[in-house]
JSON list of C-alpha atoms in Angstrom, two decimals:
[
{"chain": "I", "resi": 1, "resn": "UNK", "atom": "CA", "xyz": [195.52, -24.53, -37.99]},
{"chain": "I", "resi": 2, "resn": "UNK", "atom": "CA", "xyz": [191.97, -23.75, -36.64]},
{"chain": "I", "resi": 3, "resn": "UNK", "atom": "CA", "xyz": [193.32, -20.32, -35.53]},
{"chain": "I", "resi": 4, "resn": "UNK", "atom": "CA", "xyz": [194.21, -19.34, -39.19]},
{"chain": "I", "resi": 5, "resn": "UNK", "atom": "CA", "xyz": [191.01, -20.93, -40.65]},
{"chain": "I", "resi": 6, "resn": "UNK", "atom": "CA", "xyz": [189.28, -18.78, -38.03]},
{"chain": "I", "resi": 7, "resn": "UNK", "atom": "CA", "xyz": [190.69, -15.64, -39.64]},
{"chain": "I", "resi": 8, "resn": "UNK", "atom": "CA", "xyz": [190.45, -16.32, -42.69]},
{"chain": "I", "resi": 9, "resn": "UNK", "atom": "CA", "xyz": [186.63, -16.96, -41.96]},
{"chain": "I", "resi": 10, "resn": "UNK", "atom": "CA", "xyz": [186.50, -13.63, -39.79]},
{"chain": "I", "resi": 11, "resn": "UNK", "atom": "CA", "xyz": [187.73, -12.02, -42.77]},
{"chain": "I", "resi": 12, "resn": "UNK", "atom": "CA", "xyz": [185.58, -13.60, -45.73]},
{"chain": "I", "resi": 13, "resn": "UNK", "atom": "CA", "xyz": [182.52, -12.79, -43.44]},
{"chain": "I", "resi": 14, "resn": "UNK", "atom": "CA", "xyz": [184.14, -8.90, -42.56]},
{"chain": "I", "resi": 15, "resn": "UNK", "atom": "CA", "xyz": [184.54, -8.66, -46.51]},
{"chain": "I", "resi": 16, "resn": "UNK", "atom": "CA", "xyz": [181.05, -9.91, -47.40]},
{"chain": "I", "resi": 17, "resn": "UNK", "atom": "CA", "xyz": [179.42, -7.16, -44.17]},
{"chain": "I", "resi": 18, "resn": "UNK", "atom": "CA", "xyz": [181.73, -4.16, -46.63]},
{"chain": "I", "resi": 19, "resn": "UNK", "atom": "CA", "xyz": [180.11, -5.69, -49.73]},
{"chain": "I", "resi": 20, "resn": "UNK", "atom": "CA", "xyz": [176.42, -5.83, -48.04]},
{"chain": "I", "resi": 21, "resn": "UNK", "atom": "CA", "xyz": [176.67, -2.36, -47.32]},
{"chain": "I", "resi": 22, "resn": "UNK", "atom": "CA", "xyz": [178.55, -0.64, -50.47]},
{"chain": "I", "resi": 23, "resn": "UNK", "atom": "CA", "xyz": [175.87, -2.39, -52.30]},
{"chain": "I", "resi": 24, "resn": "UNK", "atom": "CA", "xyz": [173.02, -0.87, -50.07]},
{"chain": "I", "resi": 25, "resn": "UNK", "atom": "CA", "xyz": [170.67, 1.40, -52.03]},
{"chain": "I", "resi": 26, "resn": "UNK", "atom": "CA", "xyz": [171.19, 4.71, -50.29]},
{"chain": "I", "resi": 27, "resn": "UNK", "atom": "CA", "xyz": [167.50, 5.69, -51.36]},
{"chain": "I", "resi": 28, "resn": "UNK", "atom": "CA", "xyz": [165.88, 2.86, -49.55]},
{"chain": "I", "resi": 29, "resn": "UNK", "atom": "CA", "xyz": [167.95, 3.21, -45.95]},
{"chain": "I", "resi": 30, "resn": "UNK", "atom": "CA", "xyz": [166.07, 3.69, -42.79]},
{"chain": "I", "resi": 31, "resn": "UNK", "atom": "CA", "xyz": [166.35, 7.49, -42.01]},
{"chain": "I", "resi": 32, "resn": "UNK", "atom": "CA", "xyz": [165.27, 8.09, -38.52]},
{"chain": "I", "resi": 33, "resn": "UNK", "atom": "CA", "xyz": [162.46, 10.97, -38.56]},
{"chain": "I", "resi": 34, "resn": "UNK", "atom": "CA", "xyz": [163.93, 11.92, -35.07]},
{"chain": "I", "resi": 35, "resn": "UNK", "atom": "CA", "xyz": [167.05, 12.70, -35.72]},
{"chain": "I", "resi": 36, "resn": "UNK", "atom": "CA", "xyz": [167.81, 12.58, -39.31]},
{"chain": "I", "resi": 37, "resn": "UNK", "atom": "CA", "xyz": [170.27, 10.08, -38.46]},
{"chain": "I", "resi": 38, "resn": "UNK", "atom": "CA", "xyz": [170.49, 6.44, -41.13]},
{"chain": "I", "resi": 39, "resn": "UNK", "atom": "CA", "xyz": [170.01, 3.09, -39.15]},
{"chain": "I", "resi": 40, "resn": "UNK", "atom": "CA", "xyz": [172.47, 0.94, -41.57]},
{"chain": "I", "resi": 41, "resn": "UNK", "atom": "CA", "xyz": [175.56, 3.87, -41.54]},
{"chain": "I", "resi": 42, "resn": "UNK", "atom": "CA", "xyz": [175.19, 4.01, -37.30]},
{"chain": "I", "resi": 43, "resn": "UNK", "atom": "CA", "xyz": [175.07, 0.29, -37.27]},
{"chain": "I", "resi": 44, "resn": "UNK", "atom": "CA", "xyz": [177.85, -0.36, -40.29]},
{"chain": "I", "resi": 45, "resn": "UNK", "atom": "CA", "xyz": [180.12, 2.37, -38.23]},
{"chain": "I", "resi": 46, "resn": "UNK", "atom": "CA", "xyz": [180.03, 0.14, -35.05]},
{"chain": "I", "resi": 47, "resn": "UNK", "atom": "CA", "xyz": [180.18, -3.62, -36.28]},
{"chain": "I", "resi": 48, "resn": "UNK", "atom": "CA", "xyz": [182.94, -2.70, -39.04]},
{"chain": "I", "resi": 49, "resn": "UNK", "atom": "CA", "xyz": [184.89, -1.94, -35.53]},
{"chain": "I", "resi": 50, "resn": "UNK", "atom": "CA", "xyz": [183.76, -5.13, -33.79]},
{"chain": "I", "resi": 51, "resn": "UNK", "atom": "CA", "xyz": [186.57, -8.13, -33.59]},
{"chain": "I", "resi": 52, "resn": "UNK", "atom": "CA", "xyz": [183.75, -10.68, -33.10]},
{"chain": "I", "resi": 53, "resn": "UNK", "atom": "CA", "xyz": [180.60, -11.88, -34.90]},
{"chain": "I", "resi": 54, "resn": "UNK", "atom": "CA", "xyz": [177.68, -9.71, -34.32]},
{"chain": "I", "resi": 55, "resn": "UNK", "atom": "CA", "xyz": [173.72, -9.74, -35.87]},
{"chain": "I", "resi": 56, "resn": "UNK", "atom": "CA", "xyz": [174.60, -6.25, -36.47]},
{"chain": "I", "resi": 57, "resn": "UNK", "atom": "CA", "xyz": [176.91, -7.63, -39.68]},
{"chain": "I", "resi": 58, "resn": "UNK", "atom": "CA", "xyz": [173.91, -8.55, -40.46]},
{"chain": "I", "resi": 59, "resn": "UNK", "atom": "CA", "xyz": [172.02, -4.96, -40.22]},
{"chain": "I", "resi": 60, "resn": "UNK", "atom": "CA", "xyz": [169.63, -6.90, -37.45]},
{"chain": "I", "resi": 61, "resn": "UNK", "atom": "CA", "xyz": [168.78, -4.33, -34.58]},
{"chain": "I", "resi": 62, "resn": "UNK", "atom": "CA", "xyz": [167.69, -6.94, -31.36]},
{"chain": "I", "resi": 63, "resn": "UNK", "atom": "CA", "xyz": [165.36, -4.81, -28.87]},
{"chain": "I", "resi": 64, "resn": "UNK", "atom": "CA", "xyz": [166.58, -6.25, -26.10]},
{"chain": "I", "resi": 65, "resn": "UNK", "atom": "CA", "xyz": [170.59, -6.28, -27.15]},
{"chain": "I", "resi": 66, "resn": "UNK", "atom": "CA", "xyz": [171.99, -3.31, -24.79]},
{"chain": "I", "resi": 67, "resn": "UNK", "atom": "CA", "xyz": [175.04, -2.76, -27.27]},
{"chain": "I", "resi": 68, "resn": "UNK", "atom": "CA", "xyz": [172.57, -2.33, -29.96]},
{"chain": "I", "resi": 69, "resn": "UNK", "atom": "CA", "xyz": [170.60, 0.35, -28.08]},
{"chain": "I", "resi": 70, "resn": "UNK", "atom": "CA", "xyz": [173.71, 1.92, -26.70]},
{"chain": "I", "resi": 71, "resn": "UNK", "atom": "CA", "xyz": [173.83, 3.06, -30.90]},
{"chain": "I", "resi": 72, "resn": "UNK", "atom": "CA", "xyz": [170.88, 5.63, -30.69]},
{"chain": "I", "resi": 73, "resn": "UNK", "atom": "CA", "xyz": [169.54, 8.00, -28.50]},
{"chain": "I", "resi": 74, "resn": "UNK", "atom": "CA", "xyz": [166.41, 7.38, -26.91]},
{"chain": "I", "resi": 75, "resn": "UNK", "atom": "CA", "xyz": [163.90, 9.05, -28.90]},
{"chain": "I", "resi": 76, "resn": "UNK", "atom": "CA", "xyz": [165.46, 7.04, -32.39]},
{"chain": "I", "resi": 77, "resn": "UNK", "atom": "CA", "xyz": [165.22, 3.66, -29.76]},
{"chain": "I", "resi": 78, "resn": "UNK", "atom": "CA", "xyz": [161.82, 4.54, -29.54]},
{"chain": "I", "resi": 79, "resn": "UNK", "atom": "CA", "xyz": [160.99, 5.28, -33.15]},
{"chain": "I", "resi": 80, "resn": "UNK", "atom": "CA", "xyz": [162.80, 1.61, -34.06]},
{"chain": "I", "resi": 81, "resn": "UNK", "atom": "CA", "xyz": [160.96, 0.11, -31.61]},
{"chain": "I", "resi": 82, "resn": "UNK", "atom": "CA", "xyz": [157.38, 1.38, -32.59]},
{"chain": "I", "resi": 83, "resn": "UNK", "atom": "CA", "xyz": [158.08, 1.50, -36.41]},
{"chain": "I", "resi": 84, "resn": "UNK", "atom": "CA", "xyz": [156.60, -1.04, -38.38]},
{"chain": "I", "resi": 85, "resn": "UNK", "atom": "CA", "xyz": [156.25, -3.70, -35.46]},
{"chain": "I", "resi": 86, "resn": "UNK", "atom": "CA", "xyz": [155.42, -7.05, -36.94]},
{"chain": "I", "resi": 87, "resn": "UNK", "atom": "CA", "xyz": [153.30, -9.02, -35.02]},
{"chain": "I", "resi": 88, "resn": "UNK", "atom": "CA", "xyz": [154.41, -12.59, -33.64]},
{"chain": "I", "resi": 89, "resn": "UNK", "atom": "CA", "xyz": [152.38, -15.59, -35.44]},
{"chain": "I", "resi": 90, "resn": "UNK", "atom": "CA", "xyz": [151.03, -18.16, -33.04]},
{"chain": "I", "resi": 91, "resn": "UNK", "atom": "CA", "xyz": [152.70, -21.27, -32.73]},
{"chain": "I", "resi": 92, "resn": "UNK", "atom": "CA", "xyz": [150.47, -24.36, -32.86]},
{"chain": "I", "resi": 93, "resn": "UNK", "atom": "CA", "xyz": [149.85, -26.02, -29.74]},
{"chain": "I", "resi": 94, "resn": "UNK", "atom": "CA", "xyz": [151.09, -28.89, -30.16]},
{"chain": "I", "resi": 95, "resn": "UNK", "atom": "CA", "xyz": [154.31, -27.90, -32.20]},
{"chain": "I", "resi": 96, "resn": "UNK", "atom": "CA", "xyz": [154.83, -25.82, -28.36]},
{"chain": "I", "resi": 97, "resn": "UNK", "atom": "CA", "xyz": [153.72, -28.99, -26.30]},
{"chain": "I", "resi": 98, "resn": "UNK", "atom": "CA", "xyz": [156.55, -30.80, -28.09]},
{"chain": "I", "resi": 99, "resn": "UNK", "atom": "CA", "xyz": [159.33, -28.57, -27.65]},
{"chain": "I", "resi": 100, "resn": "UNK", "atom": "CA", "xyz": [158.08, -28.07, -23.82]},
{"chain": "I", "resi": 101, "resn": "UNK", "atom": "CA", "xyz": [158.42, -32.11, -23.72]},
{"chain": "I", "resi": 102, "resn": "UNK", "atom": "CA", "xyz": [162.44, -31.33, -24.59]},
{"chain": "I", "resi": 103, "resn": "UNK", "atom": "CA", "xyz": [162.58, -29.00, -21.49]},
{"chain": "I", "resi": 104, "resn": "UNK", "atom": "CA", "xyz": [164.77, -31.62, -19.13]},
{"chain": "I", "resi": 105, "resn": "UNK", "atom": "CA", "xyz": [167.66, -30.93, -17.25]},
{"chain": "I", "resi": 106, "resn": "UNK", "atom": "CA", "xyz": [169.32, -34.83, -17.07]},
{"chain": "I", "resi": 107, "resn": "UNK", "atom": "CA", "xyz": [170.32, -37.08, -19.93]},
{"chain": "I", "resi": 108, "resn": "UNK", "atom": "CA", "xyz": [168.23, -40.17, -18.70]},
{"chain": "I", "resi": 109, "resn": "UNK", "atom": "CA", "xyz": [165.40, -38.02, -19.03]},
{"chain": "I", "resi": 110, "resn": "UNK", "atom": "CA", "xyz": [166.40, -37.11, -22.75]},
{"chain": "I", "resi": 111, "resn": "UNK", "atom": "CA", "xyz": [166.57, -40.00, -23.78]},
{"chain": "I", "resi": 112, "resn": "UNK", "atom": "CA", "xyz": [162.82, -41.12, -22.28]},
{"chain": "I", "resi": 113, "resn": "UNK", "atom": "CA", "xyz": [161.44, -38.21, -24.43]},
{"chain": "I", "resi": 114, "resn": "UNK", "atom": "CA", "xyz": [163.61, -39.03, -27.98]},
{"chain": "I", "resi": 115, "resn": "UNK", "atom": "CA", "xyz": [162.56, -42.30, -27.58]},
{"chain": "I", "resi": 116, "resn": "UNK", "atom": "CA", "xyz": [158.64, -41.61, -26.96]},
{"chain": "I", "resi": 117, "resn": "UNK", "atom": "CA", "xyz": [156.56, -41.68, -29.77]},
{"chain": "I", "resi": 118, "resn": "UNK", "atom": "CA", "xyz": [156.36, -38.69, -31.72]},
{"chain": "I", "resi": 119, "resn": "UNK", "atom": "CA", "xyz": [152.46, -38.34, -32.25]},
{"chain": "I", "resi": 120, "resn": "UNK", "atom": "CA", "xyz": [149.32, -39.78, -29.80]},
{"chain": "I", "resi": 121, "resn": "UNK", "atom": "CA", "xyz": [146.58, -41.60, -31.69]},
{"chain": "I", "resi": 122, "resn": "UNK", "atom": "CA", "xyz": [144.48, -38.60, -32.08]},
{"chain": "I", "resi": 123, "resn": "UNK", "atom": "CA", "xyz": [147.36, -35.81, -33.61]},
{"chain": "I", "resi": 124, "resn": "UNK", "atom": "CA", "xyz": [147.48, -35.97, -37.66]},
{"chain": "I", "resi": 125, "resn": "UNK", "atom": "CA", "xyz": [150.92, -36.07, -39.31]},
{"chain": "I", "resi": 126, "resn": "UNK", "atom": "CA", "xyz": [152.21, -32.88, -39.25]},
{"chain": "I", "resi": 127, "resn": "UNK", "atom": "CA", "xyz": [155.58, -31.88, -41.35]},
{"chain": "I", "resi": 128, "resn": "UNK", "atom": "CA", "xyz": [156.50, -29.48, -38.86]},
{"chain": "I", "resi": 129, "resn": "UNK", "atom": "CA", "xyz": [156.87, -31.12, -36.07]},
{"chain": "I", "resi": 130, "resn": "UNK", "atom": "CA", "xyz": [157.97, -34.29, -37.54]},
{"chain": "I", "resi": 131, "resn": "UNK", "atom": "CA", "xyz": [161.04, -32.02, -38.52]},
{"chain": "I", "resi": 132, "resn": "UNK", "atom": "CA", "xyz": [161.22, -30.07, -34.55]},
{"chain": "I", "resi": 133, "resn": "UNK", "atom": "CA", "xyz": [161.54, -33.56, -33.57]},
{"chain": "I", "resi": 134, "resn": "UNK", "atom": "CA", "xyz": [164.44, -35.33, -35.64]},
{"chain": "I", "resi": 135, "resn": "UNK", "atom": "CA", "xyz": [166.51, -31.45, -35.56]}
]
C-alpha cells in the first residue's frame, strides 16, 4: 500500500539523515563563537525527533523558517545570519520576464502563454530559458 511505501521511504530517508551525520567530520562543524554551541548537533537533535520531512535532514538552516530559529538563541541567530552571507546572483532579465509571463491565475490564460512563442525576433537562443520554459 502507499501507506507502507511511505514508511518505508520515511525510514530509508531517516537512515540516510543518521548516516549524513555519523559521517560528519567533527573538526569541520560550525561552532557558534557565541555560545560554543555546534550548528549540525542542535539541528541533528531536533529533526532526528521530527515525524515529517524537514530541510533540516538536510543540515539547511532557512532564515525565515520560525522552527529553525526557535533552535538558537538570539545572539547564535544573529551570528548564522551575518556569517558568511553569500550574495544573490542576478537573474537575467529576460529569464525573470519569462517566468513573470507564467504569473496567471486561470487556465485559459495558461494556455495563451505555453502556446506563445518562446523568444521575440530580437532575443538570442538562450539554454536557460529554453529549459524554464518546457519545465
Amino acid at each position: 500500500s502507499t501507506t507502507d511505501n511511505d514508511e518505508v521511504e520515511s525510514d530509508h530517508d531517516f537512515s540516510n539523515f543518521e548516516l549524513a551525520y555519523r559521517t560528519l567530520d567533527p573538526s569541520k562543524m560550525w561552532v557558534l563563537n557565541s555560545s560554543g554551541r555546534v550548528v549540525e548537533k542542535v539541528i541533528y537533535d531536533h529533526a532526528r525527533k521530527l515525524e515529517y520531512d524537514s530541510y533540516l535532514h538536510s543540515f539547511i538552516i532557512n532564515d525565515a523558517d520560525e522552527e529553525a530559529k526557535k533552535l538558537f538563541n538570539k545572539n547564535e541567530w544573529n551570528e548564522i545570519l551575518s556569517s558568511n552571507p553569500k550574495q544573490v546572483p542576478k537573474i537575467d532579465e529576460n529569464i525573470v520576464n519569462l517566468l513573470k509571463k507564467y504569473n496567471v491565475d486561470n487556465l485559459p490564460a495558461l494556455q495563451e502563454v505555453i502556446f506563445e512563442p518562446l523568444f521575440s525576433d530580437n532575443v538570442p537562443y538562450s539554454t536557460d530559458l529554453d529549459y524554464i520554459n518546457l519545465a
